[in-house]
Amino acid sequence: MEKLTQIKTKDIEELLKYFEKNTYRARESCGTTEQILGKCLELWKLDYKCMVVPNAGGELCNSYPTKLIIPECEVVPEGLDPPELLCPLTLTSPSPLSLSSPSIIPGGSAPSFSSVVSGGARASVSINGHPVELLRKGSLPANGSKCMVEGTPEAQSDGTRLREFILKAKFARCRARFPVPAILYKGNYICRSATLSGGPEMYGRSGMEYLFPTATSKADDDDDDDEVTRTNSDWQLFDRVRSQDIRLLRACNVGVIVDLMVEKKKVKFGMYVTSSEKVDKENRYSDFSILSLPYPGCEFFKDFRDLGYTGEGLYFNWSQPFVDAQLVIPERTMSAKVASDWNNYRKWDLLRLSQNYLKLLITYTHEGTQGMLVHCISGWDRTPLFISLLRLSLWADGLIHSSLDHTQILYLTIAYDWMAFGHDLQDRLSKDLHQICWILQQP
């Protein structure tokens, strides 16, 4: 396994050459992509105990990796006795993911996924006078499970039930790109997804699932503790599916939703093809803090490339008829720490807009008490841009993935954040959206 984590410049070059010619799809996964995902998993495991949720053949989502890597907790250093953890549940009703309060054995096992998704696992130790939560740097037990779900039997059960959550919720999101944890920091997840699907897609995908059910669709049968009242009426499908989406978000302790769309709803051929939390008519997402941060889509970045990859002096045309989303930041105390002239955001050039959005997300990450969901429309262009920026920024500050060097973290973010979640690099090279990611990381 040590060989898999040794990343050289040549490995990154080979990854980019493959990525440039191949858009990842789970149903078309091959030996090369499985080897890449295997390296990603081993890089994750240098600092985290991980669960792997299988997505073989794209059963959960075709544009998600065949192995969804879910970090459960940071690995405690060898020789350090972890403190006792308190795990108060935050869900309003029992969650199948929250099996029991995990225990910690000094020098041994770490808390299960259930303690993370319920938002209850909180502990800190002091190193050189500095408190650190669930310290990293270490290695997994040598006798780890070889099954698809890594770790303890409790984690295996949690992984199975998480998968059941996903199967129920996936149609709520565009292209079935459901919320999935991408980063674990201070006991909270930063998740990623697509925006909410519109009626035509939701009914269409649900109809296909009805005609061609998967073997695991039986997950819908064990809903004794379900918050959602079941009904056979098609009119209730909309409400039921979005309620399951909310339930999945709550299970991951998401309290903040970051919407990067410049539209309230995406329109194609005169029809609404997607929706978003900010315009949900039934206010189902009213318990979440919804940040509307309109950010230009990949088409705009052709101009960025033509100007020699400089965001200075490059302005988005906010007067276009389809641009109807307004900037909304509910917590003024957060926004005030980043800038004082948010009302003038449409006068900012691309560089300043990108910098302030990133600073705002980092502020929420550091000071927020709940997890965060980031999405654009499909979740494979602007979403990986900000997920990658967050991962690289937190890594550069020594806060996550502390065992990884610069080549390892670069490999991980390109392979996992971008490629494995369906980014079409072959098409996007003409737009070069990803270039802003590297520019913003420069000092």
Short mmCIF file of C-alpha atoms in Angstrom, two decimals:
data_model
loop_
_atom_site.label_atom_id
_atom_site.label_comp_id
_atom_site.label_asym_id
_atom_site.label_seq_id
_atom_site.Cartn_x
_atom_site.Cartn_y
_atom_site.Cartn_z
CA MET A 1 0.00 0.00 0.00
CA GLU A 2 2.93 2.30 0.61
CA LYS A 3 3.71 2.19 -3.12
CA LEU A 4 0.20 3.44 -3.94
CA THR A 5 0.71 6.53 -1.81
CA GLN A 6 4.06 7.43 -3.37
CA ILE A 7 3.06 10.03 -5.94
CA LYS A 8 5.57 11.48 -8.36
CA THR A 9 5.24 14.23 -10.95
CA LYS A 10 5.05 11.52 -13.61
CA ASP A 11 1.94 10.07 -11.92
CA ILE A 12 0.19 13.44 -12.14
CA GLU A 13 1.19 13.80 -15.79
CA GLU A 14 -0.22 10.35 -16.59
CA LEU A 15 -3.40 11.16 -14.68
CA LEU A 16 -3.94 14.36 -16.65
CA LYS A 17 -3.25 12.63 -19.98
CA TYR A 18 -5.90 10.02 -19.18
CA PHE A 19 -8.32 12.59 -17.77
CA GLU A 20 -7.91 14.78 -20.86
CA LYS A 21 -9.19 12.00 -23.13
CA ASN A 22 -11.70 10.23 -20.89
CA THR A 23 -14.73 11.51 -18.99
CA TYR A 24 -15.31 9.27 -16.00
CA ARG A 25 -18.54 7.27 -15.80
CA ALA A 26 -19.03 4.50 -13.27
CA ARG A 27 -20.64 2.13 -15.77
CA GLU A 28 -17.56 2.42 -17.99
CA SER A 29 -15.03 2.07 -15.20
CA CYS A 30 -11.90 0.17 -16.20
CA GLY A 31 -8.66 -1.04 -14.68
CA THR A 32 -7.05 2.38 -15.07
CA THR A 33 -9.81 4.24 -13.23
CA GLU A 34 -10.01 1.61 -10.52
CA GLN A 35 -6.27 1.95 -9.98
CA ILE A 36 -6.64 5.73 -9.74
CA LEU A 37 -9.47 5.39 -7.21
CA GLY A 38 -7.38 2.87 -5.29
CA LYS A 39 -4.60 5.44 -4.96
CA CYS A 40 -7.11 8.03 -3.81
CA LEU A 41 -8.40 5.72 -1.09
CA GLU A 42 -4.92 4.97 0.19
CA LEU A 43 -4.10 8.70 0.25
CA TRP A 44 -7.29 9.33 2.25
CA LYS A 45 -6.41 6.57 4.70
CA LEU A 46 -3.10 8.18 5.63
CA ASP A 47 -5.08 10.67 7.74
CA TYR A 48 -8.62 9.31 8.07
CA LYS A 49 -10.50 6.20 8.92
CA CYS A 50 -12.70 5.78 5.85
CA MET A 51 -15.86 4.00 4.85
CA VAL A 52 -16.33 3.02 1.21
CA VAL A 53 -19.88 3.01 -0.12
CA PRO A 54 -20.07 0.88 -3.30
CA ASN A 55 -21.48 2.40 -6.47
CA ALA A 56 -20.71 -0.50 -8.79
CA GLY A 57 -21.96 0.07 -12.31
CA GLY A 58 -23.22 3.52 -11.32
CA GLU A 59 -26.13 2.02 -9.41
CA LEU A 60 -26.35 5.05 -7.14
CA CYS A 61 -25.11 7.60 -9.70
CA ASN A 62 -23.33 6.97 -12.99
CA SER A 63 -21.24 10.16 -12.76
CA TYR A 64 -20.01 9.40 -9.23
CA PRO A 65 -17.04 7.12 -8.46
CA THR A 66 -17.58 3.38 -8.13
CA LYS A 67 -16.21 3.75 -4.61
CA LEU A 68 -17.54 6.68 -2.60
CA ILE A 69 -14.94 7.47 0.04
CA ILE A 70 -16.56 8.70 3.25
CA PRO A 71 -14.09 9.92 5.92
CA GLU A 72 -15.36 8.81 9.32
CA CYS A 73 -12.83 10.55 11.53
CA GLU A 74 -9.24 11.65 11.67
CA VAL A 75 -6.75 9.03 12.77
CA VAL A 76 -5.41 9.46 16.29
CA PRO A 77 -1.60 9.44 16.56
CA GLU A 78 -0.01 6.29 17.87
CA GLY A 79 0.83 6.47 21.55
CA LEU A 80 -1.70 9.21 22.26
CA ASP A 81 -4.64 8.31 24.46
CA PRO A 82 -7.77 9.82 22.91
CA PRO A 83 -10.19 11.44 25.34
CA GLU A 84 -13.68 10.20 26.03
CA LEU A 85 -16.13 11.46 23.41
CA LEU A 86 -19.67 12.63 24.02
CA CYS A 87 -22.07 11.93 21.20
CA PRO A 88 -25.35 13.80 21.66
CA LEU A 89 -27.65 13.17 18.70
CA THR A 90 -28.85 16.20 16.78
CA LEU A 91 -31.52 14.55 14.64
CA THR A 92 -35.14 15.21 15.55
CA SER A 93 -35.94 11.54 15.03
CA PRO A 94 -33.79 8.42 15.25
CA SER A 95 -31.54 8.00 12.23
CA PRO A 96 -30.65 4.57 10.90
CA LEU A 97 -27.11 5.93 10.60
CA SER A 98 -26.91 6.64 14.32
CA LEU A 99 -26.66 3.15 15.72
CA SER A 100 -25.17 3.91 19.06
CA SER A 101 -22.71 6.16 20.79
CA PRO A 102 -19.25 4.97 19.77
CA SER A 103 -16.59 4.24 22.28
CA ILE A 104 -12.89 5.00 22.03
CA ILE A 105 -10.26 2.51 23.09
CA PRO A 106 -6.92 4.17 23.88
CA GLY A 107 -4.55 3.55 20.99
CA GLY A 108 -7.27 1.67 19.12
CA SER A 109 -10.54 2.24 17.34
CA ALA A 110 -11.95 5.58 16.28
CA PRO A 111 -15.54 6.82 16.38
CA SER A 112 -17.91 5.35 13.84
CA PHE A 113 -19.52 7.23 10.97
CA SER A 114 -22.69 7.56 13.00
CA SER A 115 -21.01 9.92 15.44
CA VAL A 116 -19.98 12.20 12.59
CA VAL A 117 -23.26 12.28 10.68
CA SER A 118 -25.18 13.01 13.84
CA GLY A 119 -22.88 15.92 14.58
CA GLY A 120 -22.11 14.58 18.02
CA ALA A 121 -18.45 13.60 17.98
CA ARG A 122 -16.50 16.45 19.50
CA ALA A 123 -13.24 16.15 21.35
CA SER A 124 -9.90 17.89 21.53
CA VAL A 125 -6.49 17.19 22.87
CA SER A 126 -3.68 19.61 23.56
CA ILE A 127 -0.39 19.44 21.67
CA ASN A 128 2.17 22.04 22.67
CA GLY A 129 -0.61 24.07 24.20
CA HIS A 130 -2.75 24.03 21.04
CA PRO A 131 -6.14 22.25 21.06
CA VAL A 132 -6.60 19.90 18.12
CA GLU A 133 -9.80 18.04 17.37
CA LEU A 134 -9.51 14.32 16.59
CA LEU A 135 -5.85 14.55 15.70
CA ARG A 136 -4.57 13.10 12.46
CA LYS A 137 -1.17 11.59 11.54
CA GLY A 138 -1.15 7.87 12.13
CA SER A 139 -2.06 4.59 10.53
CA LEU A 140 -5.11 2.40 10.41
CA PRO A 141 -5.13 -0.88 12.30
CA ALA A 142 -3.32 -3.52 10.27
CA ASN A 143 -6.26 -5.90 10.52
CA GLY A 144 -8.74 -3.59 8.80
CA SER A 145 -11.70 -5.15 7.04
CA LYS A 146 -11.25 -6.17 3.42
CA CYS A 147 -14.90 -5.74 2.58
CA MET A 148 -16.28 -2.74 0.72
CA VAL A 149 -16.96 -0.91 3.95
CA GLU A 150 -13.76 -0.19 5.79
CA GLY A 151 -13.44 -0.50 9.56
CA THR A 152 -15.63 -1.89 12.30
CA PRO A 153 -18.87 -3.92 12.05
CA GLU A 154 -20.68 -0.81 13.25
CA ALA A 155 -19.23 1.12 10.32
CA GLN A 156 -20.32 -1.64 7.95
CA SER A 157 -23.88 -1.35 9.21
CA ASP A 158 -23.69 2.44 8.96
CA GLY A 159 -22.46 2.14 5.37
CA THR A 160 -25.36 -0.11 4.42
CA ARG A 161 -27.89 2.25 5.96
CA LEU A 162 -26.26 5.31 4.43
CA ARG A 163 -26.66 3.60 1.07
CA GLU A 164 -30.34 3.10 1.84
CA PHE A 165 -30.65 6.80 2.57
CA ILE A 166 -29.06 7.58 -0.78
CA LEU A 167 -31.31 5.20 -2.72
CA LYS A 168 -34.34 7.01 -1.35
CA ALA A 169 -33.01 10.53 -1.86
CA LYS A 170 -31.08 10.44 -5.13
CA PHE A 171 -33.94 11.45 -7.44
CA ALA A 172 -34.31 14.75 -5.61
CA ARG A 173 -31.14 16.03 -7.30
CA CYS A 174 -30.26 16.75 -10.92
CA ARG A 175 -28.77 13.68 -12.66
CA ALA A 176 -29.25 11.80 -9.36
CA ARG A 177 -26.13 13.55 -8.01
CA PHE A 178 -27.06 13.33 -4.35
CA PRO A 179 -25.24 15.03 -1.44
CA VAL A 180 -22.05 13.20 -0.51
CA PRO A 181 -19.35 14.17 2.02
CA ALA A 182 -16.19 15.45 0.34
CA ILE A 183 -14.18 17.00 3.20
CA LEU A 184 -14.14 16.37 6.95
CA TYR A 185 -12.98 19.28 9.10
CA LYS A 186 -13.54 19.90 12.82
CA GLY A 187 -16.11 17.12 13.00
CA ASN A 188 -18.25 18.57 10.19
CA TYR A 189 -18.64 17.61 6.57
CA ILE A 190 -18.33 19.77 3.49
CA CYS A 191 -20.59 17.97 1.04
CA ARG A 192 -21.15 18.29 -2.69
CA SER A 193 -24.08 17.59 -5.00
CA ALA A 194 -26.08 18.89 -7.94
CA THR A 195 -29.00 21.26 -7.51
CA LEU A 196 -32.57 20.05 -7.01
CA SER A 197 -34.10 18.29 -9.98
CA GLY A 198 -37.20 19.70 -11.59
CA GLY A 199 -40.50 17.88 -11.98
CA PRO A 200 -39.83 16.38 -15.44
CA GLU A 201 -36.52 14.79 -14.40
CA MET A 202 -37.80 13.64 -11.03
CA TYR A 203 -40.83 11.91 -12.49
CA GLY A 204 -38.85 10.54 -15.42
CA ARG A 205 -36.09 8.99 -13.31
CA SER A 206 -38.53 7.68 -10.73
CA GLY A 207 -40.55 6.08 -13.54
CA MET A 208 -37.47 4.35 -14.91
CA GLU A 209 -36.61 3.07 -11.46
CA TYR A 210 -40.16 1.75 -11.15
CA LEU A 211 -39.93 -0.07 -14.51
CA PHE A 212 -36.37 -1.31 -13.94
CA PRO A 213 -35.91 -1.59 -10.18
CA THR A 214 -32.49 -2.38 -8.75
CA ALA A 215 -31.90 -5.20 -6.35
CA THR A 216 -31.34 -2.72 -3.56
CA SER A 217 -34.57 -0.82 -4.13
CA LYS A 218 -36.04 -2.90 -1.34
CA ALA A 219 -34.49 -0.31 0.94
CA ASP A 220 -37.73 1.60 0.58
CA ASP A 221 -39.59 -1.15 2.42
CA ASP A 222 -38.09 -0.64 5.89
CA ASP A 223 -39.42 2.79 6.73
CA ASP A 224 -40.75 2.22 10.23
CA ASP A 225 -38.98 5.35 11.48
CA ASP A 226 -39.48 7.38 8.31
CA GLU A 227 -40.55 10.98 8.78
CA VAL A 228 -42.30 10.93 5.44
CA THR A 229 -45.88 9.71 5.11
CA ARG A 230 -45.97 7.17 2.29
CA THR A 231 -48.53 7.42 -0.47
CA ASN A 232 -49.03 5.91 -3.90
CA SER A 233 -50.20 9.17 -5.38
CA ASP A 234 -47.92 10.59 -8.07
CA TRP A 235 -48.78 14.05 -6.77
CA GLN A 236 -46.98 13.22 -3.55
CA LEU A 237 -43.76 12.04 -5.20
CA PHE A 238 -42.33 15.56 -5.33
CA ASP A 239 -42.81 16.11 -1.63
CA ARG A 240 -41.67 12.63 -0.64
CA VAL A 241 -38.43 12.69 -2.63
CA ARG A 242 -37.39 16.15 -1.44
CA SER A 243 -38.18 15.16 2.12
CA GLN A 244 -35.79 12.23 1.71
CA ASP A 245 -33.17 14.65 0.39
CA ILE A 246 -33.58 16.75 3.52
CA ARG A 247 -33.29 13.66 5.65
CA LEU A 248 -29.98 12.77 4.00
CA LEU A 249 -28.71 16.32 4.56
CA ARG A 250 -29.69 16.15 8.22
CA ALA A 251 -27.96 12.80 8.60
CA CYS A 252 -24.75 14.47 7.42
CA ASN A 253 -25.42 17.35 9.82
CA VAL A 254 -25.59 19.88 6.98
CA GLY A 255 -26.86 23.25 8.16
CA VAL A 256 -25.57 25.54 5.39
CA ILE A 257 -26.38 25.19 1.68
CA VAL A 258 -24.21 27.12 -0.79
CA ASP A 259 -25.90 27.61 -4.18
CA LEU A 260 -23.56 28.83 -6.95
CA MET A 261 -26.23 29.05 -9.67
CA VAL A 262 -26.77 32.38 -11.44
CA GLU A 263 -30.36 31.26 -12.10
CA LYS A 264 -33.21 30.54 -9.74
CA LYS A 265 -34.11 27.61 -11.98
CA LYS A 266 -32.36 26.26 -15.06
CA VAL A 267 -34.41 26.61 -18.23
CA LYS A 268 -33.91 24.61 -21.43
CA PHE A 269 -36.18 24.69 -24.46
CA GLY A 270 -38.61 26.87 -22.53
CA MET A 271 -38.96 24.32 -19.71
CA TYR A 272 -37.67 24.36 -16.14
CA VAL A 273 -35.30 21.41 -15.97
CA THR A 274 -33.90 22.06 -12.49
CA SER A 275 -34.94 23.89 -9.37
CA SER A 276 -33.05 25.02 -6.26
CA GLU A 277 -33.56 25.23 -2.51
CA LYS A 278 -33.87 29.01 -2.61
CA VAL A 279 -37.09 28.86 -4.66
CA ASP A 280 -38.73 25.76 -3.20
CA LYS A 281 -42.40 26.73 -3.12
CA GLU A 282 -43.17 24.71 0.00
CA ASN A 283 -40.20 26.19 1.93
CA ARG A 284 -39.03 22.68 2.75
CA TYR A 285 -35.46 23.93 3.16
CA SER A 286 -36.31 26.81 5.46
CA ASP A 287 -34.43 25.22 8.37
CA PHE A 288 -31.17 25.54 6.44
CA SER A 289 -29.08 28.66 6.03
CA ILE A 290 -29.12 29.10 2.24
CA LEU A 291 -26.31 31.13 0.72
CA SER A 292 -27.00 32.24 -2.83
CA LEU A 293 -23.57 33.03 -4.30
CA PRO A 294 -24.11 33.51 -8.06
CA TYR A 295 -20.94 32.46 -9.87
CA PRO A 296 -20.38 32.34 -13.65
CA GLY A 297 -20.65 28.99 -15.39
CA CYS A 298 -17.92 27.33 -17.43
CA GLU A 299 -18.90 29.11 -20.70
CA PHE A 300 -17.74 32.41 -19.23
CA PHE A 301 -14.24 31.05 -18.72
CA LYS A 302 -13.53 31.14 -22.46
CA ASP A 303 -13.00 34.86 -21.92
CA PHE A 304 -10.75 34.05 -18.97
CA ARG A 305 -8.57 31.89 -21.22
CA ASP A 306 -8.53 34.47 -24.03
CA LEU A 307 -7.29 37.13 -21.59
CA GLY A 308 -4.28 35.03 -20.68
CA TYR A 309 -5.70 33.49 -17.50
CA THR A 310 -6.03 36.68 -15.54
CA GLY A 311 -9.20 37.41 -13.65
CA GLU A 312 -8.30 41.03 -13.12
CA GLY A 313 -10.47 43.32 -15.21
CA LEU A 314 -12.69 40.46 -16.39
CA TYR A 315 -16.37 41.07 -15.57
CA PHE A 316 -19.37 38.81 -15.91
CA ASN A 317 -22.40 40.19 -17.74
CA TRP A 318 -25.02 40.16 -14.99
CA SER A 319 -27.66 41.75 -17.27
CA GLN A 320 -28.22 38.57 -19.30
CA PRO A 321 -31.91 37.57 -19.24
CA PHE A 322 -31.35 34.15 -17.66
CA VAL A 323 -29.42 35.63 -14.70
CA ASP A 324 -32.07 36.14 -12.04
CA ALA A 325 -30.39 34.89 -8.85
CA GLN A 326 -29.38 37.52 -6.30
CA LEU A 327 -26.57 37.30 -3.78
CA VAL A 328 -27.96 36.29 -0.38
CA ILE A 329 -25.88 35.76 2.77
CA PRO A 330 -28.16 35.33 5.80
CA GLU A 331 -25.43 35.67 8.44
CA ARG A 332 -24.09 39.21 8.18
CA THR A 333 -21.54 38.58 10.90
CA MET A 334 -19.89 36.05 8.59
CA SER A 335 -19.93 38.22 5.47
CA ALA A 336 -18.64 41.27 7.36
CA LYS A 337 -15.43 39.39 8.16
CA VAL A 338 -14.68 39.07 4.45
CA ALA A 339 -15.79 42.32 2.82
CA SER A 340 -17.91 45.37 3.52
CA ASP A 341 -19.17 46.07 0.00
CA TRP A 342 -21.16 42.92 -0.81
CA ASN A 343 -23.90 45.06 -2.38
CA ASN A 344 -21.42 45.83 -5.15
CA TYR A 345 -20.58 42.22 -5.94
CA ARG A 346 -21.71 42.65 -9.56
CA LYS A 347 -19.00 45.28 -9.98
CA TRP A 348 -16.25 42.89 -8.87
CA ASP A 349 -14.00 41.32 -11.48
CA LEU A 350 -13.61 37.55 -11.63
CA LEU A 351 -10.55 37.47 -9.40
CA ARG A 352 -12.11 39.45 -6.56
CA LEU A 353 -15.43 37.63 -6.85
CA SER A 354 -13.67 34.27 -6.61
CA GLN A 355 -11.45 35.37 -3.73
CA ASN A 356 -14.30 36.75 -1.64
CA TYR A 357 -16.50 33.71 -2.20
CA LEU A 358 -13.64 31.41 -1.16
CA LYS A 359 -12.88 33.53 1.91
CA LEU A 360 -16.56 33.42 2.87
CA LEU A 361 -16.73 29.62 2.59
CA ILE A 362 -13.55 29.28 4.64
CA THR A 363 -15.05 31.57 7.29
CA TYR A 364 -18.15 29.37 7.49
CA THR A 365 -15.92 26.29 7.62
CA HIS A 366 -13.85 27.63 10.51
CA GLU A 367 -16.61 29.23 12.56
CA GLY A 368 -19.73 27.29 11.64
CA THR A 369 -21.16 24.66 13.94
CA GLN A 370 -22.73 22.50 11.23
CA GLY A 371 -21.75 20.98 7.92
CA MET A 372 -22.02 22.62 4.51
CA LEU A 373 -23.35 21.57 1.10
CA VAL A 374 -21.89 23.17 -2.04
CA HIS A 375 -23.59 22.83 -5.43
CA CYS A 376 -24.06 24.47 -8.81
CA ILE A 377 -26.38 22.97 -11.45
CA SER A 378 -24.93 19.56 -12.30
CA GLY A 379 -22.22 19.70 -9.66
CA TRP A 380 -19.31 18.87 -11.94
CA ASP A 381 -17.82 22.28 -12.88
CA ARG A 382 -18.20 25.11 -10.35
CA THR A 383 -18.77 22.66 -7.50
CA PRO A 384 -15.43 20.81 -7.83
CA LEU A 385 -13.75 24.19 -8.32
CA PHE A 386 -14.76 25.34 -4.83
CA ILE A 387 -14.41 21.89 -3.25
CA SER A 388 -10.87 21.70 -4.60
CA LEU A 389 -10.11 25.26 -3.46
CA LEU A 390 -11.35 24.45 0.03
CA ARG A 391 -9.37 21.21 0.19
CA LEU A 392 -6.15 22.86 -1.00
CA SER A 393 -6.58 25.88 1.28
CA LEU A 394 -7.24 23.81 4.40
CA TRP A 395 -4.36 21.49 3.51
CA ALA A 396 -1.99 24.45 2.99
CA ASP A 397 -2.87 25.63 6.52
CA GLY A 398 -2.07 22.18 7.91
CA LEU A 399 -5.67 21.55 8.94
CA ILE A 400 -6.57 18.50 6.81
CA HIS A 401 -4.62 15.73 5.02
CA SER A 402 -1.58 16.68 7.07
CA SER A 403 0.36 13.56 6.03
CA LEU A 404 0.21 14.44 2.33
CA ASP A 405 2.90 16.37 0.48
CA HIS A 406 2.19 18.75 -2.40
CA THR A 407 2.23 16.07 -5.11
CA GLN A 408 -0.07 13.78 -3.13
CA ILE A 409 -2.70 16.45 -2.41
CA LEU A 410 -2.58 17.60 -6.03
CA TYR A 411 -3.11 14.05 -7.27
CA LEU A 412 -5.97 13.54 -4.82
CA THR A 413 -7.86 16.69 -5.75
CA ILE A 414 -7.46 16.20 -9.52
CA ALA A 415 -8.36 12.52 -9.44
CA TYR A 416 -11.11 12.53 -6.83
CA ASP A 417 -12.63 16.02 -6.69
CA TRP A 418 -12.56 16.58 -10.46
CA MET A 419 -12.22 13.37 -12.48
CA ALA A 420 -14.07 10.83 -10.34
CA PHE A 421 -17.14 13.07 -10.06
CA GLY A 422 -17.65 13.41 -13.79
CA HIS A 423 -15.88 16.64 -14.82
CA ASP A 424 -15.59 16.65 -18.63
CA LEU A 425 -12.02 17.91 -18.98
CA GLN A 426 -11.88 17.14 -22.68
CA ASP A 427 -14.67 19.63 -23.34
CA ARG A 428 -13.74 22.08 -20.58
CA LEU A 429 -10.17 22.53 -21.80
CA SER A 430 -11.57 25.08 -24.26
CA LYS A 431 -12.94 26.99 -21.28
CA ASP A 432 -10.24 26.29 -18.67
CA LEU A 433 -12.47 26.75 -15.63
CA HIS A 434 -10.01 24.75 -13.53
CA GLN A 435 -7.20 27.23 -14.14
CA ILE A 436 -8.72 29.76 -11.71
CA CYS A 437 -8.27 27.09 -9.01
CA TRP A 438 -4.47 27.13 -9.34
CA ILE A 439 -4.30 30.92 -9.72
CA LEU A 440 -6.21 31.48 -6.46
CA GLN A 441 -3.76 29.21 -4.63
CA GLN A 442 -0.79 31.39 -5.51
CA PRO A 443 0.52 33.62 -2.68
#
